[in-house]
Short mmCIF file of C-alpha atoms and ligand atoms in Angstrom, two decimals:
data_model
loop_
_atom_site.label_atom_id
_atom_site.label_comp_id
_atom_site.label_asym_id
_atom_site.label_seq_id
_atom_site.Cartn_x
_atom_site.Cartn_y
_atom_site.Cartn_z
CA UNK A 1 -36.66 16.59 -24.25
CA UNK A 2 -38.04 19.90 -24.87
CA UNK A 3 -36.05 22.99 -23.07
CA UNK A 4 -32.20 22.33 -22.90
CA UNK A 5 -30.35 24.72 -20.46
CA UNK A 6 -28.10 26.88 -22.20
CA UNK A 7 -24.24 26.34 -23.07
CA UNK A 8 -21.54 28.23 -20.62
CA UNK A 9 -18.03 28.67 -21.25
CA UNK A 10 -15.73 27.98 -17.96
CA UNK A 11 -12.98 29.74 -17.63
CA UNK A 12 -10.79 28.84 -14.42
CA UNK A 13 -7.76 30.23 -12.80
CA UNK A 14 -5.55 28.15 -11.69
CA UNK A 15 -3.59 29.61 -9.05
CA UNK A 16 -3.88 33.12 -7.61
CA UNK A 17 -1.73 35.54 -9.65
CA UNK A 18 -2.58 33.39 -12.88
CA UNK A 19 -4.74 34.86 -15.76
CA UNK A 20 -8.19 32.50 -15.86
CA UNK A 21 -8.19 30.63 -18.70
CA UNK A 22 -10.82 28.70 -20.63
CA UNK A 23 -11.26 25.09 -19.77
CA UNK A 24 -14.59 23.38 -21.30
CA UNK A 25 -17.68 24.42 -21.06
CA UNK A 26 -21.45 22.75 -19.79
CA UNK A 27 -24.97 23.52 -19.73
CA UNK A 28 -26.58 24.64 -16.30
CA UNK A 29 -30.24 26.33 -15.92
CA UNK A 30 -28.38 29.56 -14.75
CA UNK A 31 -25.17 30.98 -13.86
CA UNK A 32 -25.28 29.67 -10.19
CA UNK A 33 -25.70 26.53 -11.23
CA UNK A 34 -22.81 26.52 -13.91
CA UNK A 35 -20.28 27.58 -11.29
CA UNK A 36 -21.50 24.54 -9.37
CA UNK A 37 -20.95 22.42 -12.24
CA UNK A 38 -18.07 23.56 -13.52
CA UNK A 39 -16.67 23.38 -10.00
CA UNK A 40 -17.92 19.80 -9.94
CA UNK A 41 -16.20 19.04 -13.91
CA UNK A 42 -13.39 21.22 -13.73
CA UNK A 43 -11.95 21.42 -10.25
CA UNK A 44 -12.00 17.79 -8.56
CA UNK A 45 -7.99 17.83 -8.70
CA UNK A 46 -7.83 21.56 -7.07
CA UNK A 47 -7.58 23.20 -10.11
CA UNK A 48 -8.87 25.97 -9.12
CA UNK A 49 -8.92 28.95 -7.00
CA UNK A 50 -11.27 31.10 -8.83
CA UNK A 51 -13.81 30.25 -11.74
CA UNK A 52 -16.15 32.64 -14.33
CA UNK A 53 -18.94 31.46 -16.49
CA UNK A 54 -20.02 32.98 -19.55
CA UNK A 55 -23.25 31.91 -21.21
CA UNK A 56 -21.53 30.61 -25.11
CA UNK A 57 -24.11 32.92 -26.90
CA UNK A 58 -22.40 36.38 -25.17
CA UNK A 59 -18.44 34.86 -26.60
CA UNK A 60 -17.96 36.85 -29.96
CA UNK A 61 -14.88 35.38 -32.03
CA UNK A 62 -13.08 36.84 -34.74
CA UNK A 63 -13.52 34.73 -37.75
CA UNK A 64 -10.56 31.79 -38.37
CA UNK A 65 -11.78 32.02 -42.46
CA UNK A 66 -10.52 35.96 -42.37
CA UNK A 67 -7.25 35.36 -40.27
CA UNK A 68 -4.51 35.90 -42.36
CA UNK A 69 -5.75 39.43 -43.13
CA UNK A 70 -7.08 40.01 -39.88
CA UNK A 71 -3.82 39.66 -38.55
CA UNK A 72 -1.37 40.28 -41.35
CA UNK A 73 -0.74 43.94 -40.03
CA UNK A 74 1.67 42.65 -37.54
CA UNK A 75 3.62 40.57 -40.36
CA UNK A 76 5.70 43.41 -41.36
CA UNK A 77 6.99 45.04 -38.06
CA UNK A 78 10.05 42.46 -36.86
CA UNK A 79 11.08 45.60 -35.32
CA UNK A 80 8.73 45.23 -32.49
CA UNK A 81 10.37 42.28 -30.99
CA UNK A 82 14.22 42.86 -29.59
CA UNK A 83 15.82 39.62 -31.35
CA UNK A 84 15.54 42.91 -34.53
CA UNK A 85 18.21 44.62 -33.18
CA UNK A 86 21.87 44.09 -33.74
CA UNK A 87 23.58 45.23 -30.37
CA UNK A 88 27.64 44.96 -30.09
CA UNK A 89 29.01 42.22 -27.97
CA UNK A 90 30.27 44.45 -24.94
CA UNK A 91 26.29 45.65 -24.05
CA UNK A 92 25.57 43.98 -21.09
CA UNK A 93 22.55 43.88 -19.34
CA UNK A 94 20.11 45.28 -22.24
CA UNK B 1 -14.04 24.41 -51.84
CA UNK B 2 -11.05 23.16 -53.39
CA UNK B 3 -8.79 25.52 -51.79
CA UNK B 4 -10.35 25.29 -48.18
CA UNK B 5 -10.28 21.46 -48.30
CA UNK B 6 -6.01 21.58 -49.55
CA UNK B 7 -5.90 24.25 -46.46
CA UNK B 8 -7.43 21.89 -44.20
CA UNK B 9 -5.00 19.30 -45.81
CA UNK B 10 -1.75 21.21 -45.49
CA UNK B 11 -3.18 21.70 -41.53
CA UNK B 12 -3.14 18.21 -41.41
CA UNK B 13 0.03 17.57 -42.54
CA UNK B 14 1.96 20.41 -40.63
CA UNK B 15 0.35 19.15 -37.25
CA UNK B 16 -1.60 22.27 -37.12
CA UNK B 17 -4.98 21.39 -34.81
CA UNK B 18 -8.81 21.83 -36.68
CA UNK B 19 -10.82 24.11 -34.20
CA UNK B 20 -14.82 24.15 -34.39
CA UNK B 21 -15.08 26.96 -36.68
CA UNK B 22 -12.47 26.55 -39.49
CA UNK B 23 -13.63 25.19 -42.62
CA UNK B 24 -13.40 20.70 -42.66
CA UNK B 25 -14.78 17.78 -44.71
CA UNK B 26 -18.06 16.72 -43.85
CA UNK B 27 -16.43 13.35 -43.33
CA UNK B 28 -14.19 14.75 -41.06
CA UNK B 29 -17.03 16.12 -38.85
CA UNK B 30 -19.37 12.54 -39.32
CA UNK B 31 -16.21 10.62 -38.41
CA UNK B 32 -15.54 12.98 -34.92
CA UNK B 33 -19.28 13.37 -33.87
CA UNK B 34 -19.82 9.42 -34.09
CA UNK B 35 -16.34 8.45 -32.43
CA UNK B 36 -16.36 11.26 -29.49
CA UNK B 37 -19.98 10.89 -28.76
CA UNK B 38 -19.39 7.05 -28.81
CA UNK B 39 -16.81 8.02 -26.42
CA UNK B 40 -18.64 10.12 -24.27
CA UNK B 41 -21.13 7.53 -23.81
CA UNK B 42 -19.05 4.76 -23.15
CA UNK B 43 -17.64 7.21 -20.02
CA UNK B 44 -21.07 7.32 -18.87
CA UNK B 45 -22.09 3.49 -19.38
CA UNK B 46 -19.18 2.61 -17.90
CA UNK B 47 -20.01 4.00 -14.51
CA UNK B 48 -23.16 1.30 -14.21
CA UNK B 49 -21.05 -1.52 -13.45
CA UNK B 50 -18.61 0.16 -11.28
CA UNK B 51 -21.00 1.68 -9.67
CA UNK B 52 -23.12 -1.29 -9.02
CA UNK B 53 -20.34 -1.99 -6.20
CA UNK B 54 -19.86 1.64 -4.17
CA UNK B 55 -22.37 -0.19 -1.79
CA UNK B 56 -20.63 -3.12 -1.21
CA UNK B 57 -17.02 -1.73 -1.38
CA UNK B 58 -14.91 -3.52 1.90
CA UNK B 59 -13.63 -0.77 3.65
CA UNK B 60 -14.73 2.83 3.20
CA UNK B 61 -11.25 3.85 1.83
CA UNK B 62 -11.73 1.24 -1.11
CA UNK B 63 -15.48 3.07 -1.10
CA UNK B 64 -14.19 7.00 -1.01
CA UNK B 65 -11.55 5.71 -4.30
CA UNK B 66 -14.53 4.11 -6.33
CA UNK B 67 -16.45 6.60 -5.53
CA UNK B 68 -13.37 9.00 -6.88
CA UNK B 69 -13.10 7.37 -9.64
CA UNK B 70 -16.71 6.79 -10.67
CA UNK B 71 -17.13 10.79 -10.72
CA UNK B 72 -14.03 10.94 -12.75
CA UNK B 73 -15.97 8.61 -15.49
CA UNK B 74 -18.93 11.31 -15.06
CA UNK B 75 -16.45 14.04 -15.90
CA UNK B 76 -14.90 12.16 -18.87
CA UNK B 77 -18.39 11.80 -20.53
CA UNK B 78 -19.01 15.66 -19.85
CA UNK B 79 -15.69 16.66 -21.32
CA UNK B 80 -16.62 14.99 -24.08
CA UNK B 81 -20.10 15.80 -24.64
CA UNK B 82 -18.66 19.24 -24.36
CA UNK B 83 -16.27 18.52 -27.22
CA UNK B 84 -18.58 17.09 -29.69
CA UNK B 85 -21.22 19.62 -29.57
CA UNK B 86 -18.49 21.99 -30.43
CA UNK B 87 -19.21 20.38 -34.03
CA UNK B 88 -22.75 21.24 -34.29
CA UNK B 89 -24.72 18.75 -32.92
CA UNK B 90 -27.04 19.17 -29.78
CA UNK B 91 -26.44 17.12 -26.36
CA UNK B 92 -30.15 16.05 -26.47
CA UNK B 93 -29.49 14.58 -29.59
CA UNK B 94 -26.55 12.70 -28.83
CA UNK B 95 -28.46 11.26 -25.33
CA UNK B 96 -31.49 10.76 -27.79
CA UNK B 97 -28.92 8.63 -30.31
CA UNK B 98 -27.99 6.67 -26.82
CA UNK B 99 -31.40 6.13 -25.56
CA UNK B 100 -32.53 5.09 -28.44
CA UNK B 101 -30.10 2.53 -29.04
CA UNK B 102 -28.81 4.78 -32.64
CA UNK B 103 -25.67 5.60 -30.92
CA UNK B 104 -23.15 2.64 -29.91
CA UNK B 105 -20.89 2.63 -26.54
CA UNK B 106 -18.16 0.58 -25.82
CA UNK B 107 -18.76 -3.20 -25.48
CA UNK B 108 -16.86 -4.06 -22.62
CA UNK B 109 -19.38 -2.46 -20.12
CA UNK B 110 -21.96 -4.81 -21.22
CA UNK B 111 -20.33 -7.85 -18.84
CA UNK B 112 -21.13 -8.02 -15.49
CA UNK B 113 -19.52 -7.50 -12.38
CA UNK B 114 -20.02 -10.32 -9.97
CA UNK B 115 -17.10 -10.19 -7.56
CA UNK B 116 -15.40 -7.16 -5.94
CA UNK B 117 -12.44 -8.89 -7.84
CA UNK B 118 -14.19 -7.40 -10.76
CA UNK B 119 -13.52 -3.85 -9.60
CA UNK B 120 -9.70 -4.31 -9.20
CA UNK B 121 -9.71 -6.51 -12.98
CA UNK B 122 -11.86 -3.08 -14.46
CA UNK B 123 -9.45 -0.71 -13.34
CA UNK B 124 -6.18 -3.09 -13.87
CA UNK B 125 -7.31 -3.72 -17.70
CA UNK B 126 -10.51 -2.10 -18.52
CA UNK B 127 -9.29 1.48 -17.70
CA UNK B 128 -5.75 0.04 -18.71
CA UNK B 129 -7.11 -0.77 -22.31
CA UNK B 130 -8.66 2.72 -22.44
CA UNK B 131 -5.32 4.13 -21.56
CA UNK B 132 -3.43 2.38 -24.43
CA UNK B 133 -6.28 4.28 -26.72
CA UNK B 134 -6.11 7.35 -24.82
CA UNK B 135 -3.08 8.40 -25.01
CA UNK B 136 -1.95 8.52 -28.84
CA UNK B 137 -5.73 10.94 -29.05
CA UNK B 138 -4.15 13.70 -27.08
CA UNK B 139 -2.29 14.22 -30.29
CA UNK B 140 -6.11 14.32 -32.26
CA UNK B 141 -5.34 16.42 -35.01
CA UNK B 142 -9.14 18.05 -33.44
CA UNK B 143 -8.05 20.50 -30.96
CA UNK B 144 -11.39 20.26 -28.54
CA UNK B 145 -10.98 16.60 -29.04
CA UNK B 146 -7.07 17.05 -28.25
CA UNK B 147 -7.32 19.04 -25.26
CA UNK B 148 -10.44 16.75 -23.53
CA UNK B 149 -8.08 13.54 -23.95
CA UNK B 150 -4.94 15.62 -22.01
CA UNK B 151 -7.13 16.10 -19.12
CA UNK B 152 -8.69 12.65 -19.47
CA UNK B 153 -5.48 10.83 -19.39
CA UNK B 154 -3.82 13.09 -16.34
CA UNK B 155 -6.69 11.53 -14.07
CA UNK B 156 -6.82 7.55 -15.78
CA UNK B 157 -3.59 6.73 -14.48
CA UNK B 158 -5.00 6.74 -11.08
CA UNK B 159 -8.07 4.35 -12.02
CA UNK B 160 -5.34 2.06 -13.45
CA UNK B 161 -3.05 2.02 -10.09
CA UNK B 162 -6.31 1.69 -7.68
CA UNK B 163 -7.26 -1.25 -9.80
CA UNK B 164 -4.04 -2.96 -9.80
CA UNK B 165 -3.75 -2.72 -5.47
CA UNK B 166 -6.89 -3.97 -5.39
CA UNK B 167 -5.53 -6.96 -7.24
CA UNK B 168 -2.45 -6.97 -5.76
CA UNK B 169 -3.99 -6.91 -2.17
CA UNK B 170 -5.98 -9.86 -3.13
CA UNK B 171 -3.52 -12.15 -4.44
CA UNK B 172 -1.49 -11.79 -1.34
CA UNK B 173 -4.69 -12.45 0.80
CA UNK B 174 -6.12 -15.78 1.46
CA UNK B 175 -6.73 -18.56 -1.13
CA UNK B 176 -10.48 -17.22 -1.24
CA UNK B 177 -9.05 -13.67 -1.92
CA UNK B 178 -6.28 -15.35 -4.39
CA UNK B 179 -8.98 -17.25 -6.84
CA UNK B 180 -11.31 -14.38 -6.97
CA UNK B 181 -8.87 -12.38 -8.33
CA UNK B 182 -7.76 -14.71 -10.67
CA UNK B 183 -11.31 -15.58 -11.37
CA UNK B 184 -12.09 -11.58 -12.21
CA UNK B 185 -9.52 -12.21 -14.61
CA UNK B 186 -10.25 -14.71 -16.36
CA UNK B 187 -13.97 -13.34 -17.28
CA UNK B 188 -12.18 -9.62 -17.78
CA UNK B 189 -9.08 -10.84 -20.13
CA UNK B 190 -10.55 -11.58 -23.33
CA UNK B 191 -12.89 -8.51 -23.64
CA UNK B 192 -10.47 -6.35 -22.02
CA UNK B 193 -8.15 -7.53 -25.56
CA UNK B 194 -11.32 -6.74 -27.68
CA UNK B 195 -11.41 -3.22 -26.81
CA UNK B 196 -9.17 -2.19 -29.52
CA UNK B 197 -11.63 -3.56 -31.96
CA UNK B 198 -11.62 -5.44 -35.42
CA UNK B 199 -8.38 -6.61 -36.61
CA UNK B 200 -6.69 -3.95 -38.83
CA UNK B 201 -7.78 -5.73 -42.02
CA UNK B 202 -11.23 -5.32 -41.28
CA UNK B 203 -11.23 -2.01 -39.48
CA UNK B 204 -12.69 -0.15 -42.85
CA UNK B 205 -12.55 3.02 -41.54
CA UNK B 206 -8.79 3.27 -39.72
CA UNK B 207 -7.14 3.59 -42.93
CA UNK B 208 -8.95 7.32 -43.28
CA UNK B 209 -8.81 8.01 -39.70
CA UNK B 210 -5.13 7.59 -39.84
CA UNK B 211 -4.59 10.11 -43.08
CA UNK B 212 -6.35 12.37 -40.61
CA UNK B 213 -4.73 11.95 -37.87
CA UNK B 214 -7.50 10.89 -35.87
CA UNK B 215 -5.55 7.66 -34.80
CA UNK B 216 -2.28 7.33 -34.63
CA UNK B 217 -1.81 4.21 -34.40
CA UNK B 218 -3.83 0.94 -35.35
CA UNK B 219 -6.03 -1.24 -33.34
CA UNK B 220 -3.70 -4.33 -33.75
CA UNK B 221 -0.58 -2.06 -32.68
CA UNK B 222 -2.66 -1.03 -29.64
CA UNK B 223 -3.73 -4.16 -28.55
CA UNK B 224 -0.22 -5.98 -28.86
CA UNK B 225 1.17 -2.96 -26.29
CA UNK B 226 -1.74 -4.14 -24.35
CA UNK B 227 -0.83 -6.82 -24.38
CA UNK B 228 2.56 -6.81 -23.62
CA UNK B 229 1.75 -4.29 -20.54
CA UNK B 230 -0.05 -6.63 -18.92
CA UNK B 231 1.95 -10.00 -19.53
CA UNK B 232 4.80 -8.57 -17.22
CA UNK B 233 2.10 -6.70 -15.25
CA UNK B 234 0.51 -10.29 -14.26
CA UNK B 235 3.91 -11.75 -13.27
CA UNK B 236 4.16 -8.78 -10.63
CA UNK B 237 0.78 -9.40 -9.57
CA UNK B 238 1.66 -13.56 -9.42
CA UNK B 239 -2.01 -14.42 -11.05
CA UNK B 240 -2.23 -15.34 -15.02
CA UNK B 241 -3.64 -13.99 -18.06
CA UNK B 242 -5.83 -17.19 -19.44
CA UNK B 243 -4.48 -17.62 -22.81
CA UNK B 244 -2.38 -20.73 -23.35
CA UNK B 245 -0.35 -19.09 -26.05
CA UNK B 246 0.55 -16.46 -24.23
CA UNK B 247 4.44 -16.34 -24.76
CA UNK B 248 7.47 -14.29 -25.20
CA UNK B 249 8.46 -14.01 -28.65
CA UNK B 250 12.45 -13.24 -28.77
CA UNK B 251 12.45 -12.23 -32.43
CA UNK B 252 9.39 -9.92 -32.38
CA UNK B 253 10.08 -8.85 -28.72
CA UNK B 254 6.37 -9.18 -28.53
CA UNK B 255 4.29 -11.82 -26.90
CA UNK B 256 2.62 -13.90 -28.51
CA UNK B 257 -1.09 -14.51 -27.81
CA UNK B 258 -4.23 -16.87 -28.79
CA UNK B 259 -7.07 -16.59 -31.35
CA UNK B 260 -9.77 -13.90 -30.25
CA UNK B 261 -13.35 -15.17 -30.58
CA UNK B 262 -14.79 -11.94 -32.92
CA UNK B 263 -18.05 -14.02 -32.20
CA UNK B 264 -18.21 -13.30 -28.92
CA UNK B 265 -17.22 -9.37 -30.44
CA UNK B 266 -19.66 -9.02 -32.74
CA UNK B 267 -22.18 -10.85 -30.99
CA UNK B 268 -21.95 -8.14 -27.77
CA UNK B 269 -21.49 -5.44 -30.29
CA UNK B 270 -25.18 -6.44 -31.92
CA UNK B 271 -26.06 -6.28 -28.86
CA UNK B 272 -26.48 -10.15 -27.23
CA UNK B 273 -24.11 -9.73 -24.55
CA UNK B 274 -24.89 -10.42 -21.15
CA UNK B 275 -25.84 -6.64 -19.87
CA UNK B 276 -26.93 -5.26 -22.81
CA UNK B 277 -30.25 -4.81 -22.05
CA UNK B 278 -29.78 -3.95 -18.33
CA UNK B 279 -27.38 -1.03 -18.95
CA UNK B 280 -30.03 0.36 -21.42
CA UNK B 281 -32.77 0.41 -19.21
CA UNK B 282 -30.75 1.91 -16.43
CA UNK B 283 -30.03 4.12 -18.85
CA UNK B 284 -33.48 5.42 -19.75
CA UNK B 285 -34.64 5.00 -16.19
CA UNK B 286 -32.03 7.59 -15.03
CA UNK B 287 -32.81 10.08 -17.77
CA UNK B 288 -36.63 9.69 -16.87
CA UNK B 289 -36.27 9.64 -13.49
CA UNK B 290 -34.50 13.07 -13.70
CA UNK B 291 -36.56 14.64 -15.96
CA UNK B 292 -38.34 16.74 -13.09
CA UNK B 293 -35.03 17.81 -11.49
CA UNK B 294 -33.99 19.24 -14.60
CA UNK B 295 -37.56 20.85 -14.35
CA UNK B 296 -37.27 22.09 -10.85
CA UNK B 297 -33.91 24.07 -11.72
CA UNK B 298 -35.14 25.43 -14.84
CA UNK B 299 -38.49 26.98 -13.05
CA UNK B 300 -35.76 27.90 -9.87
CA UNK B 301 -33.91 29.63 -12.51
CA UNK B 302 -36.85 31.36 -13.93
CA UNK B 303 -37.88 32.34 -10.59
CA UNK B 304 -34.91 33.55 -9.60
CA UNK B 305 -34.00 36.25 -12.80
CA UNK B 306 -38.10 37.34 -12.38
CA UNK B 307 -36.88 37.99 -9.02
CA UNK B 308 -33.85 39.93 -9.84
CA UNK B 309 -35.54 41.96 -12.76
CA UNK B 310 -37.73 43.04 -10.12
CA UNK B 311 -35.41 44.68 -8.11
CA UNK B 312 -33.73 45.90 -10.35
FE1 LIG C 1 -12.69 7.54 -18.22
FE1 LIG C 2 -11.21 5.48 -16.03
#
């Protein structure tokens, strides 16, 4: 067991109009071959309408150990959503 | 160290899902590799005897479900090899811990299947059983873990269902068709019950599985559901479960059943049981038969990116 095929994330979309969104991933000797596979894994139940590989080693994450600084920045700003704001009873449609 | 592990705690506690990269126990990572990888190869052992009947299947729409539902069990093991190598360990090493015999699967696959009978008594209460323990792990506090069990479960039910017509078609068929059935049984009953493993009091490792939410619930709780299922389940069907104690129990509104023979168990865990040896060497004999495909496409790969560097 000397050369394993690389690792490929699958990323499907489900329905046209739908972002693609991760669903697993598989090893396949090249990216033909993965969309095969994951078509075979992934997509028995029609899943699917649409389906992109990525070999694993090209996927750079931010790192989970840093997160609470990475993402305090949007802590402070309850502005940014609407629930913020205070509007009188008689607005309508806002 | 101290502070990562009381995050990882708190995570635990909140129902907040562990994903591949954030800081957990070594335990934790031992305990998931060895259960999911058991998993994954008990989805992939437990196409042999299954499979052993897609020939012989009586009409060709009983042969397109087992077919079906045979690649299903192919795509359960894959989800799951998937998931585990998420935590750092390679899927030639986990086929290595299989072939090797290192790496358990799940017992039940090493009976045989004599009978079509068989097929309908696997999917009634083998993939039934596996249902019962599926379910609660869709809640694994491990999110890859978590998320391979939700699609897992949405295609089981089906395996469940096409077992239980092919039951229910042979009970209302001829005597023959009647006592096969009820023979497949029979043979499938006892280690269909076993499935859920050791009795909670000597399951040494639930306790910690539990506190990590792993499990949610034990292997005695599991089995009497099970058990319960199938008791009304068998009634509908008009064959028996073969257990003599088998009864109703108004106060515990539970049944109650007979003594399990860990024996047998143990003896098919240690591997004695009656296909132990045969599902082993299919095993190997698959993965050495296929050693030059997985050749080929790597050289057709190779080929094929020379090829496009050229043009390019
Ligand atoms: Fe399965
Ligand atoms: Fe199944």
């Amino acid at each position: 067991m000397d050369n394993e095929w690389p690792l490929w994330e699958v990323f499907i979309r489900s329905k046209q109009g739908l972002d693609h969104k991760h669903a697993g991933s598989l090893h396949a000797a090249d990216a033909q071959m993965a969309i095969e596979n994951a078509r075979d894994v992934y997509t028995r139940r029609m899943e699917g309408v649409s389906i992109w590989v990525v070999e694993s080693k090209n996927i750079h994450a931010s790192n989970p150990d840093e997160a609470a600084s990475f993402y305090e920045p949007a802590n402070d700003k309850p502005y940014r959503h609407p629930t913020f704001y205070d509007l009188p009873d008689e607005v309508r449609h806002m | 160290m101290q502070n990562e592990e009381q995050i990882f705690l708190e995570k635990i506690d909140q129902e907040i899902k562990i994903e591949p990269r954030d800081w957990m126990p070594d335990a934790y990572r031992k305990t998931l590799i060895r259960q999911m990888s058991q998993h994954a190869h008990s989805e992939i052992v437990g196409m042999l005897p299954e499979g052993a009947w897609i020939t012989r299947a009586p009409t060709l729409k009983r042969k397109a479900i087992l077919i079906a539902k045979v690649q299903d069990e192919a795509g359960h093991g894959l989800y799951l090899y998937a998931g585990t190598e998420t935590l750092n360990i390679g899927r030639e090493e986990m086929i290595d811990q299989l072939l090797t015999g290192k790496a358990k699967y799940s017992s039940i696959f090493n009976y045989p299947t004599l009978t079509w009978a068989d097929i309908g008594a696997i999917g009634w209460l083998v993939d039934g059983a596996a249902i019962m323990n599926q379910v609660p792990l869709c809640r694994c506090s491990f999110g890859p873990y978590s998320r391979a069990m939700i699609r897992i479960c949405k295609e089981e039910s089906f395996h469940q269902r096409q077992g239980f017509d092919i039951l229910l078609t042979l009970s209302r068929g001829s005597n023959a068709q009647r006592e096969m059935a009820q023979d497949a049984i029979n043979r499938w009953w006892w280690p269909s019950v076993m499935m859920f493993g050791p009795n909670d009091d000597n399951s040494p490792h639930s306790a910690q599985s539990m506190a990590w939410k792993i499990k949610r619930f034990s292997n005695d709780e599991l089995r009497q559901k099970f058990i319960d299922m199938c008791a009304d389940q068998a009634k509908v069907l008009e064959l028996t479960l073969p257990d003599k104690k088998l009864q109703w129990n108004e106060k515990r509104k539970h049944y109650d059943f007979g003594e399990i023979n860990w024996h047998e168990f143990w003896n098919v865990v240690n591997g004695h049981g009656p296909c132990n040896k045969e599902r082993m060497a299919a095993r190997i004999s698959a993965h050495e038969n296929g050693a030059w495909v997985r050749e080929a496409a790597d050289a057709h790969a190779k080929k094929r990116r020379a090829r496009e560097q050229q043009v390019a």
